XYZ file of C-alpha atoms in Angstrom:
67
model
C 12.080 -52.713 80.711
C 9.476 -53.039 83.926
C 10.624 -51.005 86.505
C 10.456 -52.136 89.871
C 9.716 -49.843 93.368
C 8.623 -50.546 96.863
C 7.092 -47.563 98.315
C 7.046 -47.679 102.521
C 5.791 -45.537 104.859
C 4.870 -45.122 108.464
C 0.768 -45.754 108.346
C -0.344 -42.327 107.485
C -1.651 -40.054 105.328
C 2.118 -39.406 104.008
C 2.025 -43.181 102.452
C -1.456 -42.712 100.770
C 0.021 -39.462 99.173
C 3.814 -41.387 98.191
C 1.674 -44.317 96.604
C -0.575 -41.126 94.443
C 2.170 -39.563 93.374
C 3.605 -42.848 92.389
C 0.209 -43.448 90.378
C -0.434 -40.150 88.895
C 3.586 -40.417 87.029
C 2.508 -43.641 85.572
C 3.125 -46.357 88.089
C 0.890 -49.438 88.771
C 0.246 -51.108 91.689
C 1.658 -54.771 91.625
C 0.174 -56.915 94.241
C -1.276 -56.042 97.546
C -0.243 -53.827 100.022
C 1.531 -55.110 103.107
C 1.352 -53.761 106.923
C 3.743 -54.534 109.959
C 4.380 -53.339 113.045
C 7.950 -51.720 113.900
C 8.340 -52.827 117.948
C 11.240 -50.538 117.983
C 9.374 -46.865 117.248
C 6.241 -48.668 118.480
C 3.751 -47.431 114.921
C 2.510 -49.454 111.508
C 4.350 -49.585 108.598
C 3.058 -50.096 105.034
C 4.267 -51.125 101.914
C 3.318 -51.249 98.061
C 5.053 -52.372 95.435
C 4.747 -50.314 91.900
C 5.808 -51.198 87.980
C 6.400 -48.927 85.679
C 7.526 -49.560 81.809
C 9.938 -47.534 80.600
C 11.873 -47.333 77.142
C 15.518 -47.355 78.755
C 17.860 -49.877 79.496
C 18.489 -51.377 83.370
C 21.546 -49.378 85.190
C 22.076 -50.004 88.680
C 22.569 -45.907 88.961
C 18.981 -45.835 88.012
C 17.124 -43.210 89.864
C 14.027 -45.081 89.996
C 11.830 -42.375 91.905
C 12.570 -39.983 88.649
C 11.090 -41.987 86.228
């Protein structure tokens, strides 16, 4: 099964290291990163979307930052 994850973050240094960690337990980036701006707080926000394989069947209960 392909796991599916969008990591999001305010633009900082904390996103670059939630996308890393993301990488370095065997996630791959899927498509390009996005960036929008949140009026309300008044900073950038990013996203990236990450796929992972993984030999298990697809539960709803999933706790898809553990794999």
């Amino acid at each position: 099964m392909l796991a599916y994850r969008l990591l999001t973050e305010d633009d900082s240094s904390e996103f670059c290291h939630k996308v890393t960690l993301a990488l370095s337990k065997g996630w791959s980036l899927e498509g390009n990163p996005t960036m929008t701006f949140d009026p309300v707080r008044g900073v950038m926000r990013c996203g990236q979307a990450v796929v992972k394989q993984v030999d298990s069947q697809y539960s709803p209960d999933m706790k898809l930052g553990l794999l």
